[in-house]
XYZ file of C-alpha atoms in Angstrom:
740
model
C 8.726 41.759 10.221
C 12.030 41.214 8.454
C 12.322 40.516 4.752
C 15.027 38.122 3.630
C 16.534 38.517 0.196
C 14.757 36.157 -2.194
C 12.097 35.292 0.355
C 9.003 36.603 2.028
C 8.556 38.329 5.368
C 9.500 36.465 8.475
C 6.212 36.077 10.331
C 6.150 33.854 13.366
C 2.529 34.310 14.323
C 2.139 30.628 15.148
C 4.833 30.597 17.770
C 4.286 30.873 21.481
C 6.279 33.431 23.469
C 9.509 32.242 24.942
C 9.233 31.946 28.678
C 11.083 34.790 30.441
C 12.290 32.377 33.113
C 14.016 30.204 30.543
C 17.674 30.226 31.670
C 20.402 29.824 29.114
C 23.643 29.880 31.036
C 24.510 26.642 29.274
C 22.591 23.847 27.598
C 24.544 20.631 28.141
C 22.275 17.775 29.189
C 22.353 14.048 29.623
C 24.824 11.770 27.955
C 23.525 10.321 24.693
C 20.418 8.217 24.944
C 20.588 4.863 23.137
C 17.208 3.724 21.885
C 15.736 1.791 18.963
C 12.544 3.249 18.740
C 11.783 5.013 21.944
C 14.462 7.505 22.638
C 14.110 5.200 19.718
C -2.603 -7.065 2.383
C -10.228 -11.521 -2.929
C -9.802 -12.365 -5.054
C -13.110 -11.614 -5.464
C -15.020 -11.715 -8.309
C -17.559 -9.025 -8.673
C -21.170 -9.543 -7.818
C -21.556 -11.502 -11.051
C -19.216 -14.237 -9.825
C -20.596 -17.647 -9.006
C -22.978 -17.713 -6.098
C -24.104 -21.088 -4.852
C -23.525 -23.924 -2.495
C -20.202 -25.330 -1.483
C -19.277 -28.395 -3.463
C -19.038 -31.760 -1.799
C -15.385 -32.530 -2.290
C -14.437 -36.171 -2.472
C -10.942 -35.442 -1.205
C -10.298 -35.669 2.484
C -9.445 -32.571 4.456
C -6.933 -32.135 7.197
C -5.778 -29.526 9.634
C -4.172 -26.968 7.368
C -1.856 -25.429 9.925
C 1.338 -27.072 8.659
C 0.756 -25.488 5.273
C -0.562 -22.154 6.577
C 1.863 -21.249 9.384
C 0.789 -17.588 9.500
C -2.958 -18.414 9.417
C -5.003 -15.783 7.535
C -6.127 -12.182 7.843
C -8.378 -9.493 6.388
C -8.078 -5.759 5.987
C -9.216 -2.464 4.491
C -12.936 -3.162 4.895
C -15.308 -1.008 2.850
C -19.103 -1.234 2.432
C -18.820 -3.565 -0.584
C -15.338 -5.040 -0.361
C -12.547 -6.370 1.815
C -9.014 -7.658 1.293
C -8.297 -11.249 2.359
C -4.781 -12.594 2.954
C -3.083 -15.956 3.314
C 0.328 -17.505 2.889
C 0.863 -21.165 1.992
C 4.131 -22.932 2.694
C 5.132 -26.241 1.111
C 8.814 -26.964 1.564
C 8.646 -29.699 -1.089
C 7.617 -27.084 -3.693
C 9.383 -23.985 -2.397
C 10.255 -22.705 -5.863
C 6.883 -23.354 -7.464
C 3.671 -21.345 -7.633
C 1.021 -23.092 -5.561
C -2.721 -23.431 -6.382
C -5.216 -22.109 -3.835
C -8.970 -22.002 -3.438
C -10.867 -19.266 -1.578
C -14.389 -19.668 -0.183
C -16.388 -16.775 1.275
C -19.751 -17.248 2.954
C -22.248 -15.304 5.061
C -22.464 -18.324 7.355
C -19.818 -20.163 9.308
C -20.921 -23.528 7.919
C -20.169 -22.393 4.329
C -23.421 -23.958 3.038
C -23.972 -20.871 0.908
C -21.068 -19.208 -0.863
C -20.850 -15.662 -2.159
C -17.481 -16.516 -3.660
C -15.782 -19.761 -4.647
C -12.530 -18.864 -6.318
C -10.618 -21.929 -7.496
C -7.959 -20.419 -9.728
C -5.804 -18.589 -7.229
C -2.066 -18.963 -7.368
C 0.351 -18.267 -4.529
C 3.399 -17.002 -6.357
C 6.878 -18.038 -5.306
C 8.176 -14.588 -6.216
C 6.011 -13.151 -3.436
C 6.887 -15.765 -0.821
C 3.594 -17.569 -1.581
C 1.645 -14.778 0.120
C -1.657 -13.797 -1.510
C -3.894 -10.755 -1.174
C -7.386 -11.052 -2.685
C -9.889 -8.249 -2.999
C -13.435 -9.509 -2.661
C -16.114 -7.170 -4.021
C -19.890 -7.170 -4.431
C -20.415 -7.635 -0.707
C -23.223 -6.271 1.442
C -22.593 -3.377 3.795
C -21.927 -4.003 7.469
C -22.149 -7.749 7.097
C -20.072 -10.457 8.720
C -18.497 -12.897 6.280
C -16.566 -16.091 6.892
C -13.690 -17.196 4.707
C -11.141 -19.949 4.304
C -8.390 -20.904 1.893
C -7.416 -24.432 0.874
C -4.440 -26.062 -0.801
C -4.644 -29.461 -2.474
C -1.645 -31.741 -2.546
C -1.447 -35.412 -3.517
C -5.233 -35.681 -3.539
C -5.674 -34.263 -0.095
C -7.125 -30.842 0.657
C -5.486 -28.807 3.382
C -7.622 -25.971 4.715
C -6.950 -22.958 6.859
C -8.865 -22.254 9.982
C -12.114 -20.406 9.374
C -11.851 -16.657 9.849
C -14.426 -13.928 9.837
C -14.412 -10.327 8.680
C -16.900 -7.488 8.495
C -17.649 -4.851 5.851
C -18.189 -1.194 6.670
C -21.640 0.348 6.983
C -22.996 2.116 3.913
C -22.412 5.821 3.494
C -25.032 7.737 5.408
C -26.061 4.869 7.680
C -26.883 6.295 11.090
C -25.062 3.677 13.148
C -22.458 3.760 15.907
C -18.985 2.432 15.127
C -16.662 0.564 17.446
C -12.980 -0.112 16.835
C -9.661 -0.632 18.584
C -6.399 1.086 17.847
C -2.971 -0.152 18.887
C 0.686 0.002 17.920
C 4.202 -1.325 18.474
C 4.348 -5.116 18.878
C 7.977 -6.108 19.351
C 8.157 -9.924 19.299
C 11.543 -10.529 20.842
C 11.415 -11.567 24.490
C 7.813 -10.367 24.855
C 4.309 -11.831 24.708
C 1.127 -10.450 23.216
C -0.923 -10.408 26.400
C -2.760 -7.297 25.230
C -4.063 -9.128 22.156
C -5.082 -12.023 24.421
C -7.050 -9.615 26.597
C -8.862 -8.194 23.553
C -9.856 -11.740 22.592
C -11.176 -12.266 26.129
C -13.364 -9.188 25.823
C -14.873 -10.600 22.594
C -15.849 -7.061 21.654
C -18.187 -6.488 18.719
C -15.678 -4.454 16.703
C -15.977 -3.073 13.201
C -12.206 -3.100 12.694
C -8.792 -2.652 14.307
C -6.436 0.169 13.413
C -2.764 -0.696 13.748
C -0.668 2.443 13.817
C 2.731 1.058 12.881
C 5.737 -0.888 14.113
C 3.940 -4.108 13.222
C 7.399 -5.668 13.128
C 10.774 -4.565 14.465
C 13.708 -4.745 12.111
C 16.387 -5.822 14.606
C 17.069 -9.276 16.042
C 18.204 -8.278 19.518
C 19.208 -4.685 20.069
C 20.211 -4.816 23.737
C 19.242 -1.178 24.247
C 15.571 -2.171 24.142
C 15.199 -5.867 23.199
C 15.874 -8.760 25.555
C 15.147 -12.265 24.333
C 14.529 -15.221 26.624
C 15.331 -17.787 23.943
C 11.682 -18.649 23.369
C 10.779 -15.393 21.639
C 13.463 -14.569 19.130
C 13.815 -13.825 15.443
C 16.565 -15.390 13.388
C 17.190 -14.556 9.767
C 17.265 -17.470 7.334
C 19.903 -15.541 5.369
C 21.946 -13.678 7.993
C 24.639 -12.749 5.500
C 22.147 -10.408 3.872
C 21.536 -8.450 7.084
C 23.267 -5.367 8.501
C 25.572 -6.119 11.456
C 25.034 -3.763 14.388
C 26.777 -3.358 17.714
C 29.883 -5.265 18.728
C 30.878 -8.255 20.831
C 28.251 -9.365 23.313
C 25.963 -6.549 22.210
C 26.076 -7.390 18.501
C 22.863 -8.036 16.600
C 21.491 -7.846 13.070
C 19.161 -5.432 11.327
C 16.998 -6.535 8.405
C 18.349 -5.509 5.035
C 17.507 -8.067 2.341
C 14.003 -8.967 1.190
C 14.461 -12.341 2.863
C 15.300 -10.622 6.155
C 12.186 -8.476 6.120
C 9.987 -11.433 5.176
C 11.412 -13.350 8.139
C 10.197 -10.596 10.475
C 6.598 -10.976 9.326
C 6.716 -14.773 9.101
C 7.954 -15.084 12.658
C 5.735 -12.405 14.195
C 2.618 -13.885 12.586
C 3.262 -17.318 14.107
C 2.027 -15.913 17.421
C -1.299 -17.572 18.232
C -2.819 -14.523 19.928
C -2.036 -12.284 16.972
C -3.355 -14.926 14.573
C -6.597 -15.168 16.507
C -7.132 -11.396 16.435
C -6.539 -11.333 12.690
C -8.957 -14.261 12.261
C -11.655 -12.342 14.109
C -11.359 -8.725 12.968
C -10.350 -6.829 9.807
C -7.315 -4.582 10.218
C -6.500 -1.153 8.824
C -2.717 -0.842 8.995
C -0.147 1.868 8.399
C 3.611 1.660 8.748
C 5.808 3.738 11.011
C 9.585 3.430 11.202
C 10.493 -0.099 12.360
C 8.904 -1.697 9.303
C 11.977 -0.202 7.628
C 14.460 1.303 10.086
C 14.319 3.041 13.443
C 13.669 6.805 13.356
C 13.845 6.764 9.554
C 12.726 9.435 7.134
C 12.019 8.607 3.490
C 14.719 6.046 2.541
C 17.236 7.181 5.122
C 18.158 5.252 8.262
C 19.677 6.681 11.456
C 21.770 3.876 12.989
C 24.989 5.836 12.411
C 23.638 9.055 13.945
C 25.131 11.119 11.168
C 28.573 9.532 11.009
C 27.887 8.333 7.461
C 25.233 8.707 4.783
C 22.521 6.103 5.435
C 20.446 6.575 2.305
C 19.365 2.969 1.641
C 17.023 2.817 -1.334
C 17.342 -0.932 -1.971
C 16.737 -1.675 1.700
C 13.710 0.609 1.722
C 12.271 -1.141 -1.352
C 12.834 -4.541 0.279
C 11.029 -3.382 3.407
C 8.092 -2.052 1.412
C 7.782 -5.227 -0.661
C 7.608 -7.441 2.417
C 5.048 -5.085 3.997
C 2.867 -5.143 0.880
C 3.160 -8.941 0.632
C 2.224 -9.630 4.242
C -0.224 -6.860 5.157
C -3.866 -7.107 3.934
C -4.238 -3.649 2.445
C -5.172 -2.217 -0.942
C -2.913 0.674 -1.890
C -4.381 1.491 -5.313
C -8.103 0.690 -5.020
C -7.664 -2.517 -7.013
C -10.372 -4.292 -8.992
C -11.776 -7.599 -7.772
C -9.346 -10.480 -7.678
C -5.810 -11.201 -6.643
C -3.896 -7.994 -5.986
C -0.707 -7.766 -8.018
C 1.802 -6.832 -5.330
C 4.477 -6.390 -7.958
C 2.556 -3.497 -9.536
C 1.832 -1.643 -6.303
C 3.803 1.625 -6.226
C 7.008 1.771 -4.196
C 9.171 4.527 -2.833
C 9.385 7.320 -3.774
C 5.929 6.797 -5.307
C 4.515 4.591 -2.558
C 1.067 5.492 -1.315
C -0.414 3.908 1.748
C -2.361 6.964 2.883
C -6.063 6.364 2.288
C -9.468 7.100 3.818
C -12.486 5.066 4.902
C -16.116 6.020 5.451
C -18.057 4.256 8.173
C -21.634 5.394 7.813
C -22.857 8.823 8.772
C -20.632 9.357 11.755
C -17.058 8.423 10.860
C -14.557 9.428 8.224
C -11.183 7.805 8.922
C -8.051 9.247 7.327
C -4.932 7.053 7.452
C -1.849 9.232 7.013
C 1.762 8.345 6.233
C 4.241 10.171 8.492
C 7.459 8.543 7.262
C 7.534 8.319 3.461
C 7.693 12.009 2.532
C 8.864 13.842 5.631
C 12.174 15.723 5.717
C 15.095 14.982 7.978
C 15.071 15.863 11.652
C 15.652 19.598 11.982
C 18.853 19.283 13.990
C 21.348 17.035 12.194
C 22.744 14.192 14.280
C 26.233 15.039 13.075
C 25.687 18.742 13.653
C 28.593 20.484 15.339
C 27.286 21.823 18.655
C 28.992 25.148 18.054
C 27.477 25.748 14.619
C 25.350 28.888 14.598
C 21.944 27.992 13.153
C 20.499 31.532 13.348
C 22.871 34.452 12.964
C 22.306 37.884 14.466
C 20.097 39.080 11.614
C 17.786 36.064 11.638
C 17.674 35.905 15.417
C 16.779 39.577 15.675
C 13.966 39.183 13.175
C 12.653 36.091 14.956
C 12.546 37.961 18.280
C 10.364 40.782 16.985
C 7.232 40.906 19.083
C 8.764 38.998 21.957
C 8.822 40.562 25.445
C 11.815 42.726 26.276
C 12.924 40.278 28.933
C 13.214 37.570 26.286
C 15.117 39.833 23.919
C 17.489 40.676 26.741
C 18.080 37.003 27.449
C 19.416 36.525 23.951
C 21.861 39.372 24.434
C 23.698 37.417 27.110
C 27.248 36.278 26.501
C 25.884 32.756 26.144
C 24.827 33.654 22.590
C 28.004 35.353 21.431
C 29.639 33.978 18.302
C 32.522 34.624 15.927
C 33.411 33.618 12.393
C 36.104 31.054 13.057
C 37.385 31.495 9.488
C 38.632 34.989 10.302
C 42.413 35.143 10.218
C 42.491 36.369 13.822
C 41.209 32.993 14.990
C 43.520 30.772 12.921
C 45.074 29.179 16.005
C 41.711 28.530 17.592
C 40.352 26.969 14.388
C 43.352 24.686 14.172
C 42.793 23.485 17.729
C 39.037 23.046 17.239
C 39.547 21.005 14.079
C 42.147 18.842 15.798
C 39.740 18.141 18.660
C 36.968 17.404 16.181
C 39.212 14.973 14.301
C 40.074 13.174 17.513
C 36.440 12.887 18.595
C 35.276 11.795 15.150
C 37.892 9.057 14.883
C 37.045 7.890 18.391
C 33.446 7.590 17.176
C 34.595 5.206 14.447
C 35.208 7.449 11.458
C 38.210 6.894 9.226
C 40.853 9.595 8.933
C 39.429 10.710 5.599
C 35.831 10.726 6.880
C 36.806 12.675 9.972
C 38.778 15.214 7.955
C 35.888 15.759 5.556
C 33.463 16.408 8.385
C 35.872 18.629 10.281
C 36.263 20.789 7.195
C 32.511 21.028 6.833
C 31.527 21.722 10.402
C 34.392 23.592 12.059
C 33.941 26.630 9.876
C 31.992 29.867 9.689
C 30.020 31.234 12.631
C 30.555 29.224 15.828
C 29.112 29.832 19.288
C 31.647 30.859 21.916
C 29.529 29.166 24.548
C 30.588 25.839 23.083
C 33.953 26.433 21.445
C 35.368 28.298 24.425
C 34.795 25.213 26.560
C 36.776 23.187 24.034
C 39.513 25.760 23.795
C 39.798 26.144 27.571
C 40.324 22.414 27.949
C 43.344 22.689 25.651
C 44.764 26.099 26.520
C 42.882 28.785 28.455
C 44.837 31.425 26.610
C 42.937 30.499 23.458
C 39.531 31.458 24.905
C 37.826 34.195 22.857
C 36.223 37.039 24.859
C 32.468 37.333 24.131
C 32.240 41.080 24.576
C 31.152 43.067 21.506
C 30.526 39.884 19.516
C 27.281 39.326 17.601
C 24.573 37.138 19.146
C 23.143 34.051 17.484
C 21.512 30.702 18.156
C 23.611 27.533 17.867
C 22.830 23.828 18.017
C 24.375 23.812 21.486
C 21.632 26.160 22.644
C 19.088 23.518 21.606
C 20.729 20.745 23.616
C 23.350 19.452 21.165
C 26.329 18.670 23.364
C 28.357 16.159 21.346
C 28.998 14.764 17.891
C 27.030 11.905 16.367
C 24.277 11.244 18.877
C 20.531 11.474 19.276
C 20.557 13.752 22.314
C 19.912 17.274 21.214
C 18.943 16.123 17.725
C 16.155 13.503 17.918
C 15.596 13.371 21.675
C 15.838 15.688 24.678
C 15.859 18.999 22.844
C 15.506 22.400 24.534
C 11.957 23.398 23.659
C 12.082 27.186 23.572
C 15.159 27.609 21.409
C 14.137 24.692 19.176
C 10.686 26.207 18.564
C 12.290 29.515 17.606
C 14.759 27.851 15.250
C 12.037 25.673 13.699
C 9.781 28.676 13.021
C 12.559 30.578 11.249
C 13.565 27.579 9.162
C 9.905 26.919 8.286
C 9.462 30.495 7.048
C 12.713 30.614 5.092
C 11.991 27.285 3.381
C 8.326 28.153 2.741
C 7.323 25.211 4.889
C 9.536 22.590 3.263
C 11.606 22.094 6.411
C 8.531 20.617 8.111
C 6.653 19.250 5.092
C 5.589 16.044 6.801
C 3.018 14.869 4.254
C 4.525 15.966 0.952
C 2.421 17.878 -1.621
C 0.163 15.053 -2.832
C -0.714 13.719 0.597
C -1.153 17.269 1.880
C -3.671 18.056 -0.887
C -5.549 14.797 -0.198
C -5.566 15.508 3.528
C -6.887 19.058 3.214
C -9.550 18.150 0.653
C -10.756 15.094 2.548
C -10.907 16.864 5.881
C -12.672 19.971 4.611
C -15.244 18.163 2.436
C -16.152 15.313 4.789
C -19.714 15.596 6.090
C -19.402 12.776 8.615
C -19.910 13.699 12.236
C -16.369 12.712 13.196
C -13.194 13.188 11.204
C -10.552 10.926 12.748
C -6.953 11.065 11.609
C -4.588 8.110 12.001
C -1.032 9.254 12.641
C 1.680 6.713 13.363
C 3.404 9.171 15.709
C 1.874 11.136 18.541
C 0.748 14.753 18.448
C 0.634 15.017 22.238
C 3.330 17.472 23.284
C 5.648 15.630 25.650
C 7.609 18.173 27.635
C 9.851 17.991 30.658
C 9.631 21.363 32.391
C 12.299 21.515 35.079
C 12.383 25.317 35.418
C 10.580 25.435 38.742
C 12.071 22.299 40.268
C 13.997 23.727 43.186
C 15.680 20.414 43.966
C 17.336 20.458 40.539
C 20.155 22.858 41.251
C 22.075 22.458 37.983
C 21.007 25.475 35.882
C 21.709 23.521 32.698
C 18.771 21.249 33.571
C 16.309 23.883 34.715
C 14.710 24.345 31.315
C 11.909 22.945 29.160
C 12.809 19.947 27.005
C 10.948 18.108 24.293
C 11.156 14.432 25.130
C 11.163 13.285 21.477
C 11.401 15.287 18.285
C 11.106 12.173 16.112
C 7.354 12.560 16.609
C 5.225 15.654 15.848
C 7.039 17.722 18.485
C 9.904 17.713 15.985
C 7.790 19.702 13.519
C 6.181 22.207 15.908
C 5.403 24.894 13.321
C 3.722 22.475 10.917
C 1.751 20.944 13.764
C 0.368 24.354 14.771
C -0.328 25.402 11.195
C -2.099 22.105 10.418
C -4.326 22.111 13.481
C -5.181 25.816 13.266
C -5.869 25.578 9.538
C -8.451 22.848 10.186
C -10.129 24.980 12.817
C -10.110 28.050 10.580
C -11.713 25.999 7.778
C -14.570 25.109 10.116
C -13.684 21.425 10.431
C -15.394 20.172 13.580
C -15.115 16.999 15.632
C -11.561 16.272 14.586
C -9.744 13.591 16.566
C -6.203 12.351 16.028
C -5.298 8.798 17.077
C -1.644 7.865 17.253
C 1.018 5.569 18.672
C 4.805 5.017 18.443
C 5.844 6.490 21.787
C 5.049 3.413 23.943
C 2.807 5.280 26.368
C -0.821 6.310 26.792
C -1.906 9.922 26.451
C -5.095 11.915 26.059
C -4.569 15.573 25.288
C -5.929 18.629 23.543
C -3.414 20.271 21.209
C -4.266 23.671 19.716
C -7.900 22.936 20.541
C -7.870 19.523 18.795
C -8.250 16.258 20.782
C -5.475 13.668 20.523
C -5.381 10.069 21.774
C -2.157 8.057 21.911
C -2.135 4.277 22.365
C 0.481 2.403 24.380
C 2.517 -0.338 22.765
C 1.233 -3.897 22.586
C 4.733 -4.724 23.859
C 7.909 -2.860 22.949
C 9.074 -1.482 26.303
C 7.400 1.458 28.006
C 8.820 4.957 28.004
C 9.382 4.834 31.722
C 11.442 1.650 31.680
C 13.551 2.882 28.790
C 14.057 6.302 30.363
C 15.182 4.627 33.569
C 17.823 2.579 31.772
C 18.991 5.606 29.865
C 19.372 7.869 32.886
C 21.151 5.220 34.911
C 23.459 4.623 31.983
C 24.115 8.358 31.815
C 25.349 8.327 35.407
C 22.280 9.549 37.285
C 21.486 7.653 40.461
C 17.913 6.529 41.026
C 17.740 8.962 43.928
C 18.872 11.975 41.929
C 16.265 14.761 41.572
C 16.354 14.647 37.790
C 15.683 10.875 37.899
C 12.817 11.472 40.297
C 11.106 14.001 38.035
C 11.969 12.418 34.680
C 11.301 8.776 35.562
C 9.595 8.149 38.898
C 7.192 11.062 38.457
C 7.177 11.039 34.661
C 3.382 11.264 34.320
C 3.189 14.098 36.836
C 5.998 15.984 35.135
C 4.532 15.579 31.644
C 1.051 16.678 32.741
C 2.366 19.662 34.650
C 4.407 20.671 31.608
C 1.497 20.537 29.110
C -1.787 22.007 30.301
C -3.554 20.176 27.475
C -2.657 16.715 28.802
C -5.686 15.054 30.395
C -4.162 11.592 30.951
C -0.725 10.049 30.949
C 0.462 6.511 31.650
C 4.120 5.956 30.859
C 4.522 2.417 32.164
C 1.766 0.228 30.701
C 1.034 -1.746 27.554
C -2.374 -2.326 25.991
C -4.808 -0.862 23.458
C -7.619 1.688 23.149
C -11.252 0.775 22.406
C -13.193 3.568 20.694
C -16.977 3.911 20.482
C -18.085 6.502 17.907
C -21.524 7.936 18.500
C -23.559 10.771 17.013
C -22.901 13.169 19.864
C -19.695 11.910 21.471
C -16.822 9.471 21.223
C -15.790 7.263 24.126
C -12.224 5.988 24.344
C -11.263 3.300 26.858
C -7.619 2.528 27.558
C -7.121 -1.143 28.489
C -3.785 -1.303 30.282
C -1.454 -3.910 31.753
C 1.742 -3.067 33.663
C 4.820 -3.173 31.467
C 6.483 -5.629 33.837
C 3.989 -8.307 32.710
C 5.181 -8.264 29.094
C 7.769 -11.006 29.614
C 5.140 -13.407 31.024
C 3.215 -15.727 28.714
C -0.385 -15.488 29.919
C -1.572 -17.857 27.179
C -0.403 -20.596 29.537
C -2.406 -19.206 32.484
C -6.065 -18.915 33.370
C -8.196 -16.149 31.904
C -8.810 -14.744 35.359
C -5.099 -14.228 35.976
C -4.750 -12.046 32.914
C -8.009 -10.207 33.548
C -6.817 -9.295 37.032
C -3.740 -7.588 35.620
C -5.711 -5.194 33.415
C -7.187 -1.857 34.373
C -9.234 0.497 32.203
C -9.725 4.247 31.938
C -12.527 5.754 29.842
C -12.555 9.268 28.401
C -15.269 11.228 26.633
C -14.390 13.281 23.537
C -16.918 16.014 22.962
C -16.932 19.663 21.957
C -13.198 19.618 21.108
C -12.282 18.441 24.582
C -11.354 15.232 26.367
C -12.520 14.522 29.891
C -12.835 11.416 32.099
C -16.130 9.624 31.491
């Protein structure tokens, strides 16, 4: 072990050995991928409140839909409480608070009421959306509820919805729920939600893992509207312009923009019907704010400029809290004061639920506290991330063949600030300036970045290619130079892009770099949860006595790897390596992922199961001995379709070997590259139905081909939609996942 001044010993016991066949002649890969998000919530009065019969109103009622365009919803069900939601819209009184009545009953005819709340007010300052926490309820009981709004002597009532409370702690009962994610509205239809309604499953709840809305109005890299499914901002001047010309679109920025996303998405009749039938437990991921975000930082500029956007983040959170039926602070009975719910950086949507004897559900927040992606998008490919001292320490304990690999000329570097390299530095900075200005930076911005990045230790592997293109006489011989690890060795081939930073990263070198950075920063470089959430997570997991401890993570823990090392038909040595497909998900924090999973095992936590989404594909895997299930998107474009567009755009023909392995045979490649993968489907939408039992958990993937997402099956027969769906069931038992 090697001790760093001011730090502890470098101990990389959680790493896996680098593969001796991992060639490093050069690391350049595909042209930049463009992707936006693939490759881019009652009021109840306590039990003492009025119980009785519904009054016989003398006012006439009418279909309330014109005044309740988003229908109603429920969420965060517990044994004695639930959160109910509604939004009323009256254009004649847009600036006024509007009176509402809430009725809750154990029967659909509302002859007996457990709650009749007549003093609700839908506040204009919260877009007339209301969240009400109803308490004093009975465990595992179905309740019916409706809201009404009286105007000019006439009562307008919502449709009747139902919800269900959780079983009491210790109840020996099975639990059934669905989890799903990613429901882009633009140009797509919610056929998966329609199929769930067809099944009429007896569910306890639905977990939605994030990307409930998408913040852009038509990003052509992944959204394609047909005119009938579009989102338009009522105040476009408050939005962020993106793209240019025919590919221009807007990204939500103002509070009005973010509210428009929810208002439009929740007009969908299939989504409304699912909300009217089942309570939801919802967490955000990135698109509720901004694609591939971390904390209050966006990534549209890929590092060209600082995208810290606190006001935008607060707007996004306010709209989420207004429109999503959740209780962030364990509120008392009654209307939840959205204005007092904590916001970034003090927001807290992580929470846990107990469903009888057999299920403890932990809902985690991956986005609010996590650090930046480990490789900066604006990182200079030649920048040495691990110098000779750190690299040598990191390689202790590795096989000799691996150590020898890192002694190759590929890893030679020099300090470009040395006087002997003054000419080379001048040329490199000039090239950087040219590239940065071509990317859209101003002269001053480009100069500032050139001064920052083209300095200090730089890898000859990269800078010699730049120098040779200008004047071969400027090339610096690698002999007798120290060896180090640069961003280029991890797949960073150009300035300001997501390739080699957030997507398509060389696995072996990235893992090594991540482990060193984790140790030097005492874990802060991969501190996904932040200290408070981390303490809650560890305490809840280790003290839970329920049979199953299930963790909701918005992003997937399934390792998604392209291993091209043994693909003989790929002759380009720069491609014959292992690549992480996405490091915006947990693959981007590989050390923390290993530490977290192995810490749970060491603490004796049994029957752990992670459920996740975000990646627009279906996976079942075992990671570090812990089962993981990943749901496909409800819509949102499958991985396979997006990868196809990206590779074609990068110049690879559909017949090229790399296209064959990365796209056509994506599932085969991913499963061959991760021995823990038990199931992969990269080209379907749908949801996962989970049945939690005392001795096992069954998970059934309900899948529809991605090509069907642009078809509106609500206008077709039930049998047509049913015929398009297939299902695959897996059994989770004894820390393993196998086909049932």
